[in-house]
N, C-alpha and C. Protein backbone atom coordinates (compact mmCIF):
# COMPACT_ATOMS: atom_id res chain seq x y z
N MET A 1 20.11 -25.57 1.65
CA MET A 1 18.92 -25.06 2.28
C MET A 1 18.43 -23.85 1.50
N ILE A 2 17.15 -23.81 1.21
CA ILE A 2 16.52 -22.71 0.49
C ILE A 2 15.73 -21.87 1.48
N ILE A 3 15.97 -20.58 1.45
CA ILE A 3 15.23 -19.66 2.31
C ILE A 3 14.41 -18.75 1.41
N ILE A 4 13.12 -18.67 1.68
CA ILE A 4 12.24 -17.84 0.88
C ILE A 4 11.60 -16.78 1.77
N ASN A 5 11.69 -15.56 1.35
CA ASN A 5 11.06 -14.46 2.05
C ASN A 5 10.24 -13.69 1.02
N LYS A 6 8.98 -14.06 0.87
CA LYS A 6 8.12 -13.44 -0.14
C LYS A 6 6.76 -13.14 0.48
N VAL A 7 6.31 -11.92 0.27
CA VAL A 7 5.03 -11.46 0.79
C VAL A 7 4.20 -10.97 -0.37
N ILE A 8 2.93 -11.36 -0.41
CA ILE A 8 2.00 -10.88 -1.43
C ILE A 8 0.80 -10.30 -0.69
N LEU A 9 0.52 -9.02 -0.91
CA LEU A 9 -0.55 -8.34 -0.20
C LEU A 9 -1.44 -7.59 -1.18
N MET A 10 -2.72 -7.49 -0.84
CA MET A 10 -3.62 -6.63 -1.58
C MET A 10 -4.46 -5.87 -0.56
N GLY A 11 -4.51 -4.57 -0.73
CA GLY A 11 -5.27 -3.75 0.21
C GLY A 11 -5.39 -2.34 -0.30
N ARG A 12 -5.84 -1.47 0.58
CA ARG A 12 -6.04 -0.06 0.22
C ARG A 12 -5.00 0.81 0.91
N LEU A 13 -4.53 1.82 0.18
CA LEU A 13 -3.55 2.74 0.74
C LEU A 13 -4.19 3.56 1.85
N THR A 14 -3.50 3.63 2.99
CA THR A 14 -4.02 4.37 4.14
C THR A 14 -3.64 5.84 4.11
N ARG A 15 -2.69 6.18 3.27
CA ARG A 15 -2.25 7.58 3.14
C ARG A 15 -1.57 7.75 1.77
N ASP A 16 -1.41 8.99 1.38
CA ASP A 16 -0.69 9.25 0.14
C ASP A 16 0.79 8.87 0.32
N VAL A 17 1.42 8.56 -0.77
CA VAL A 17 2.82 8.11 -0.76
C VAL A 17 3.74 9.30 -0.45
N GLU A 18 4.67 9.08 0.47
CA GLU A 18 5.67 10.09 0.81
C GLU A 18 7.00 9.65 0.21
N VAL A 19 7.66 10.54 -0.54
CA VAL A 19 8.95 10.21 -1.14
C VAL A 19 10.01 11.16 -0.59
N ARG A 20 11.14 10.58 -0.22
CA ARG A 20 12.32 11.35 0.17
C ARG A 20 13.48 10.79 -0.65
N TYR A 21 14.56 11.54 -0.70
CA TYR A 21 15.73 11.09 -1.44
C TYR A 21 16.88 10.86 -0.49
N SER A 22 17.63 9.79 -0.76
CA SER A 22 18.77 9.45 0.08
C SER A 22 19.84 10.53 0.00
N GLN A 23 20.73 10.56 0.97
CA GLN A 23 21.79 11.58 1.03
C GLN A 23 23.07 11.10 0.34
N SER A 24 23.00 10.04 -0.42
CA SER A 24 24.19 9.49 -1.07
C SER A 24 24.64 10.37 -2.25
N ALA A 25 25.80 10.04 -2.80
CA ALA A 25 26.34 10.79 -3.95
C ALA A 25 25.36 10.77 -5.11
N THR A 26 24.71 9.65 -5.33
CA THR A 26 23.65 9.54 -6.32
C THR A 26 22.34 9.32 -5.56
N PRO A 27 21.54 10.38 -5.36
CA PRO A 27 20.32 10.25 -4.56
C PRO A 27 19.35 9.22 -5.13
N VAL A 28 18.76 8.43 -4.25
CA VAL A 28 17.79 7.40 -4.62
C VAL A 28 16.47 7.74 -3.95
N ALA A 29 15.38 7.67 -4.71
CA ALA A 29 14.04 7.91 -4.15
C ALA A 29 13.66 6.77 -3.22
N VAL A 30 13.08 7.13 -2.07
CA VAL A 30 12.60 6.15 -1.09
C VAL A 30 11.15 6.53 -0.77
N ALA A 31 10.21 5.66 -1.13
CA ALA A 31 8.79 5.92 -0.89
C ALA A 31 8.31 5.11 0.30
N ARG A 32 7.46 5.72 1.11
CA ARG A 32 6.84 5.04 2.25
C ARG A 32 5.34 5.29 2.17
N TYR A 33 4.59 4.22 2.37
CA TYR A 33 3.14 4.34 2.44
C TYR A 33 2.58 3.18 3.24
N GLY A 34 1.34 3.31 3.64
CA GLY A 34 0.69 2.28 4.44
C GLY A 34 -0.37 1.56 3.62
N LEU A 35 -0.57 0.29 3.97
CA LEU A 35 -1.55 -0.53 3.28
C LEU A 35 -2.46 -1.17 4.32
N ALA A 36 -3.76 -1.02 4.17
CA ALA A 36 -4.74 -1.67 5.05
C ALA A 36 -5.16 -2.96 4.36
N VAL A 37 -4.88 -4.09 5.00
CA VAL A 37 -5.17 -5.41 4.43
C VAL A 37 -6.21 -6.09 5.31
N ARG A 38 -7.33 -6.41 4.70
CA ARG A 38 -8.44 -7.02 5.44
C ARG A 38 -8.11 -8.48 5.78
N ARG A 39 -8.40 -8.88 7.01
CA ARG A 39 -8.21 -10.27 7.43
C ARG A 39 -9.38 -11.11 6.96
N GLN A 40 -9.08 -12.33 6.54
CA GLN A 40 -10.15 -13.23 6.09
C GLN A 40 -10.96 -13.73 7.28
N TYR A 41 -10.28 -14.04 8.36
CA TYR A 41 -10.95 -14.51 9.57
C TYR A 41 -10.53 -13.62 10.73
N LYS A 42 -11.44 -13.42 11.67
CA LYS A 42 -11.08 -12.65 12.85
C LYS A 42 -11.82 -13.21 14.05
N ARG A 43 -11.17 -13.08 15.18
CA ARG A 43 -11.80 -13.46 16.43
C ARG A 43 -12.54 -12.25 16.99
N GLU A 44 -13.55 -12.50 17.77
CA GLU A 44 -14.31 -11.42 18.37
C GLU A 44 -13.39 -10.51 19.19
N GLY A 45 -13.51 -9.23 18.96
CA GLY A 45 -12.68 -8.27 19.67
C GLY A 45 -11.39 -7.92 18.95
N ASP A 46 -10.99 -8.73 17.98
CA ASP A 46 -9.79 -8.45 17.20
C ASP A 46 -10.12 -7.52 16.04
N PRO A 47 -9.16 -6.71 15.61
CA PRO A 47 -9.43 -5.87 14.44
C PRO A 47 -9.57 -6.75 13.20
N ASP A 48 -10.31 -6.26 12.20
CA ASP A 48 -10.48 -7.04 10.98
C ASP A 48 -9.54 -6.57 9.87
N VAL A 49 -8.63 -5.64 10.20
CA VAL A 49 -7.69 -5.11 9.22
C VAL A 49 -6.31 -5.02 9.85
N ASP A 50 -5.29 -5.36 9.07
CA ASP A 50 -3.91 -5.16 9.49
C ASP A 50 -3.36 -3.97 8.71
N PHE A 51 -2.57 -3.14 9.38
CA PHE A 51 -1.96 -1.98 8.74
C PHE A 51 -0.48 -2.29 8.55
N ILE A 52 -0.05 -2.32 7.29
CA ILE A 52 1.30 -2.74 6.93
C ILE A 52 2.05 -1.56 6.33
N ASN A 53 3.28 -1.34 6.80
CA ASN A 53 4.14 -0.30 6.23
C ASN A 53 4.86 -0.86 5.01
N ILE A 54 4.84 -0.09 3.92
CA ILE A 54 5.46 -0.50 2.66
C ILE A 54 6.55 0.51 2.31
N ILE A 55 7.68 0.01 1.80
CA ILE A 55 8.77 0.86 1.33
C ILE A 55 9.15 0.41 -0.08
N SER A 56 9.34 1.38 -0.98
CA SER A 56 9.86 1.06 -2.31
C SER A 56 10.99 2.04 -2.64
N PHE A 57 11.85 1.63 -3.56
CA PHE A 57 13.04 2.40 -3.87
C PHE A 57 13.12 2.73 -5.36
N GLY A 58 13.87 3.79 -5.67
CA GLY A 58 14.20 4.12 -7.06
C GLY A 58 12.99 4.47 -7.90
N LYS A 59 12.97 3.92 -9.11
CA LYS A 59 11.88 4.21 -10.04
C LYS A 59 10.53 3.72 -9.51
N ALA A 60 10.56 2.61 -8.77
CA ALA A 60 9.32 2.11 -8.17
C ALA A 60 8.76 3.11 -7.17
N ALA A 61 9.62 3.78 -6.43
CA ALA A 61 9.19 4.80 -5.47
C ALA A 61 8.56 5.98 -6.19
N GLU A 62 9.20 6.42 -7.27
CA GLU A 62 8.67 7.54 -8.04
C GLU A 62 7.34 7.17 -8.71
N PHE A 63 7.22 5.91 -9.17
CA PHE A 63 5.97 5.42 -9.75
C PHE A 63 4.85 5.48 -8.72
N ALA A 64 5.13 4.98 -7.51
CA ALA A 64 4.13 4.97 -6.46
C ALA A 64 3.66 6.37 -6.12
N GLN A 65 4.60 7.30 -6.04
CA GLN A 65 4.24 8.68 -5.72
C GLN A 65 3.36 9.28 -6.81
N LYS A 66 3.67 8.98 -8.05
CA LYS A 66 2.95 9.57 -9.18
C LYS A 66 1.55 8.98 -9.38
N TYR A 67 1.40 7.66 -9.19
CA TYR A 67 0.16 6.99 -9.57
C TYR A 67 -0.69 6.45 -8.43
N PHE A 68 -0.15 6.34 -7.22
CA PHE A 68 -0.92 5.79 -6.11
C PHE A 68 -1.47 6.92 -5.25
N ALA A 69 -2.70 6.74 -4.74
CA ALA A 69 -3.32 7.74 -3.87
C ALA A 69 -4.08 7.05 -2.75
N LYS A 70 -4.25 7.75 -1.67
CA LYS A 70 -4.96 7.24 -0.51
C LYS A 70 -6.31 6.65 -0.92
N GLY A 71 -6.63 5.47 -0.40
CA GLY A 71 -7.89 4.81 -0.68
C GLY A 71 -7.85 3.86 -1.87
N GLN A 72 -6.83 3.96 -2.69
CA GLN A 72 -6.72 3.12 -3.88
C GLN A 72 -6.33 1.69 -3.50
N GLN A 73 -6.89 0.72 -4.22
CA GLN A 73 -6.55 -0.68 -3.96
C GLN A 73 -5.36 -1.07 -4.83
N VAL A 74 -4.33 -1.62 -4.19
CA VAL A 74 -3.12 -2.03 -4.89
C VAL A 74 -2.70 -3.41 -4.42
N ALA A 75 -1.87 -4.06 -5.22
CA ALA A 75 -1.27 -5.34 -4.86
C ALA A 75 0.23 -5.14 -4.79
N ILE A 76 0.84 -5.69 -3.76
CA ILE A 76 2.27 -5.55 -3.52
C ILE A 76 2.90 -6.93 -3.40
N VAL A 77 4.02 -7.11 -4.06
CA VAL A 77 4.84 -8.31 -3.91
C VAL A 77 6.18 -7.82 -3.39
N GLY A 78 6.66 -8.44 -2.33
CA GLY A 78 7.92 -7.99 -1.78
C GLY A 78 8.47 -8.95 -0.75
N ARG A 79 9.34 -8.41 0.11
CA ARG A 79 9.94 -9.23 1.15
C ARG A 79 9.74 -8.56 2.49
N LEU A 80 9.60 -9.37 3.52
CA LEU A 80 9.42 -8.88 4.88
C LEU A 80 10.76 -8.49 5.47
N GLN A 81 10.79 -7.35 6.15
CA GLN A 81 12.02 -6.88 6.78
C GLN A 81 11.69 -6.44 8.21
N VAL A 82 12.50 -6.86 9.16
CA VAL A 82 12.37 -6.44 10.55
C VAL A 82 13.62 -5.65 10.91
N ARG A 83 13.42 -4.44 11.41
CA ARG A 83 14.55 -3.59 11.81
C ARG A 83 14.48 -3.33 13.31
N GLN A 84 15.65 -3.26 13.95
CA GLN A 84 15.75 -2.95 15.37
C GLN A 84 16.71 -1.79 15.55
N TRP A 85 16.39 -0.89 16.47
CA TRP A 85 17.27 0.22 16.80
C TRP A 85 16.97 0.68 18.22
N THR A 86 17.83 1.54 18.73
CA THR A 86 17.63 2.14 20.04
C THR A 86 17.31 3.62 19.83
N ASP A 87 16.19 4.08 20.41
CA ASP A 87 15.79 5.47 20.22
C ASP A 87 16.59 6.40 21.13
N GLU A 88 16.30 7.68 21.05
CA GLU A 88 17.04 8.70 21.80
C GLU A 88 16.93 8.53 23.31
N GLN A 89 15.83 7.90 23.78
CA GLN A 89 15.64 7.67 25.21
C GLN A 89 16.26 6.36 25.67
N GLY A 90 16.90 5.63 24.77
CA GLY A 90 17.54 4.37 25.11
C GLY A 90 16.63 3.16 25.05
N ASN A 91 15.42 3.33 24.52
CA ASN A 91 14.47 2.22 24.39
C ASN A 91 14.74 1.44 23.11
N LYS A 92 14.66 0.10 23.22
CA LYS A 92 14.78 -0.72 22.01
C LYS A 92 13.49 -0.62 21.23
N ARG A 93 13.62 -0.40 19.92
CA ARG A 93 12.46 -0.28 19.04
C ARG A 93 12.58 -1.33 17.94
N ILE A 94 11.43 -1.84 17.52
CA ILE A 94 11.37 -2.84 16.44
C ILE A 94 10.25 -2.42 15.49
N THR A 95 10.51 -2.54 14.21
CA THR A 95 9.46 -2.29 13.22
C THR A 95 9.52 -3.38 12.16
N THR A 96 8.35 -3.72 11.65
CA THR A 96 8.24 -4.69 10.57
C THR A 96 7.64 -3.98 9.37
N GLU A 97 8.24 -4.18 8.21
CA GLU A 97 7.77 -3.53 7.00
C GLU A 97 7.99 -4.44 5.81
N VAL A 98 7.33 -4.12 4.72
CA VAL A 98 7.49 -4.88 3.48
C VAL A 98 8.26 -4.02 2.49
N ILE A 99 9.33 -4.56 1.95
CA ILE A 99 10.10 -3.90 0.90
C ILE A 99 9.48 -4.34 -0.43
N ALA A 100 8.86 -3.41 -1.13
CA ALA A 100 8.14 -3.72 -2.37
C ALA A 100 9.12 -4.04 -3.49
N GLU A 101 8.89 -5.17 -4.14
CA GLU A 101 9.64 -5.54 -5.33
C GLU A 101 8.77 -5.37 -6.58
N GLU A 102 7.45 -5.49 -6.39
CA GLU A 102 6.47 -5.26 -7.46
C GLU A 102 5.30 -4.50 -6.87
N GLN A 103 4.76 -3.56 -7.65
CA GLN A 103 3.58 -2.80 -7.25
C GLN A 103 2.60 -2.83 -8.42
N HIS A 104 1.34 -3.17 -8.13
CA HIS A 104 0.35 -3.31 -9.20
C HIS A 104 -0.95 -2.61 -8.81
N PHE A 105 -1.65 -2.08 -9.80
CA PHE A 105 -3.00 -1.59 -9.59
C PHE A 105 -3.90 -2.81 -9.38
N ALA A 106 -4.80 -2.76 -8.41
CA ALA A 106 -5.67 -3.90 -8.15
C ALA A 106 -7.13 -3.59 -8.45
N GLU A 107 -7.38 -2.47 -9.07
CA GLU A 107 -8.72 -2.12 -9.50
C GLU A 107 -8.61 -1.17 -10.68
N SER A 108 -9.66 -1.11 -11.47
CA SER A 108 -9.64 -0.20 -12.61
C SER A 108 -9.80 1.23 -12.12
N LYS A 109 -9.50 2.18 -12.96
CA LYS A 109 -9.64 3.58 -12.59
C LYS A 109 -11.10 3.88 -12.25
N ARG A 110 -12.02 3.31 -13.00
CA ARG A 110 -13.46 3.51 -12.75
C ARG A 110 -13.84 2.96 -11.38
N ASP A 111 -13.36 1.73 -11.05
CA ASP A 111 -13.65 1.14 -9.75
C ASP A 111 -13.09 2.00 -8.63
N SER A 112 -11.93 2.58 -8.85
CA SER A 112 -11.30 3.44 -7.86
C SER A 112 -12.17 4.67 -7.61
N GLN A 113 -12.69 5.26 -8.68
CA GLN A 113 -13.55 6.43 -8.53
C GLN A 113 -14.84 6.06 -7.82
N VAL A 114 -15.39 4.88 -8.10
CA VAL A 114 -16.62 4.42 -7.46
C VAL A 114 -16.39 4.21 -5.97
N SER A 115 -15.26 3.57 -5.59
CA SER A 115 -15.00 3.31 -4.18
C SER A 115 -14.81 4.60 -3.42
N ASN A 116 -14.30 5.64 -4.07
CA ASN A 116 -14.13 6.93 -3.40
C ASN A 116 -15.46 7.69 -3.28
N GLN A 117 -16.52 7.22 -3.96
CA GLN A 117 -17.83 7.85 -3.87
C GLN A 117 -18.75 7.05 -2.96
N GLY A 118 -18.21 6.19 -2.15
CA GLY A 118 -19.03 5.44 -1.22
C GLY A 118 -19.63 4.18 -1.79
N GLY A 119 -19.14 3.70 -2.93
CA GLY A 119 -19.61 2.44 -3.47
C GLY A 119 -20.74 2.55 -4.46
N PHE A 120 -21.18 3.76 -4.79
CA PHE A 120 -22.27 3.93 -5.73
C PHE A 120 -21.74 4.26 -7.11
N THR A 121 -22.30 3.63 -8.12
CA THR A 121 -21.91 3.89 -9.50
C THR A 121 -22.78 5.02 -10.03
N PRO A 122 -22.18 6.12 -10.46
CA PRO A 122 -22.99 7.22 -10.99
C PRO A 122 -23.63 6.82 -12.32
N VAL A 123 -24.88 7.18 -12.51
CA VAL A 123 -25.59 6.91 -13.76
C VAL A 123 -25.99 8.24 -14.35
N HIS A 124 -25.70 8.43 -15.63
CA HIS A 124 -26.05 9.66 -16.33
C HIS A 124 -27.16 9.34 -17.31
N GLU A 125 -28.20 10.18 -17.35
CA GLU A 125 -29.35 9.93 -18.19
C GLU A 125 -29.03 9.90 -19.67
N ASP A 126 -27.95 10.55 -20.09
CA ASP A 126 -27.64 10.63 -21.50
C ASP A 126 -26.80 9.44 -21.99
N GLU A 127 -26.55 8.46 -21.15
CA GLU A 127 -25.75 7.31 -21.58
C GLU A 127 -26.60 6.43 -22.51
N GLU A 128 -26.06 6.11 -23.67
CA GLU A 128 -26.79 5.32 -24.65
C GLU A 128 -26.75 3.83 -24.37
N ASP A 129 -25.81 3.36 -23.57
CA ASP A 129 -25.67 1.93 -23.36
C ASP A 129 -26.35 1.43 -22.09
N LEU A 130 -27.33 2.17 -21.59
CA LEU A 130 -28.06 1.70 -20.41
C LEU A 130 -28.86 0.45 -20.75
N PRO A 131 -28.96 -0.51 -19.84
CA PRO A 131 -29.63 -1.77 -20.15
C PRO A 131 -31.16 -1.67 -20.16
N PHE A 132 -31.73 -0.54 -19.90
CA PHE A 132 -33.19 -0.44 -19.86
C PHE A 132 -33.67 0.78 -20.61
């Protein structure tokens, strides 16, 4: 029997990447960030975006912290993980998150700057390659 647990997502970061280090003898970076993924279809009254928690480890965590920023579009390949625990009040808690195995830029740096300016491409009068 073959079991496959693979998730491929593309969306925008909902917050800047937070990195902490494990308390082990050899500390490992652990990055956490959120990804807003637009739904292709939605029913009336349903949200059109899903908010997914992403976790990456080690060098991938440090990469995410250094190069990813809120609002940036990224692509993530990873595996789905569901964790259960009991909180301090004795309530059962469940969370679903994606453990990132690959992290990719999903837009160019220029596109990222344009999306952060509300979707308008700045035009400078001194540009020689204007089409008109």
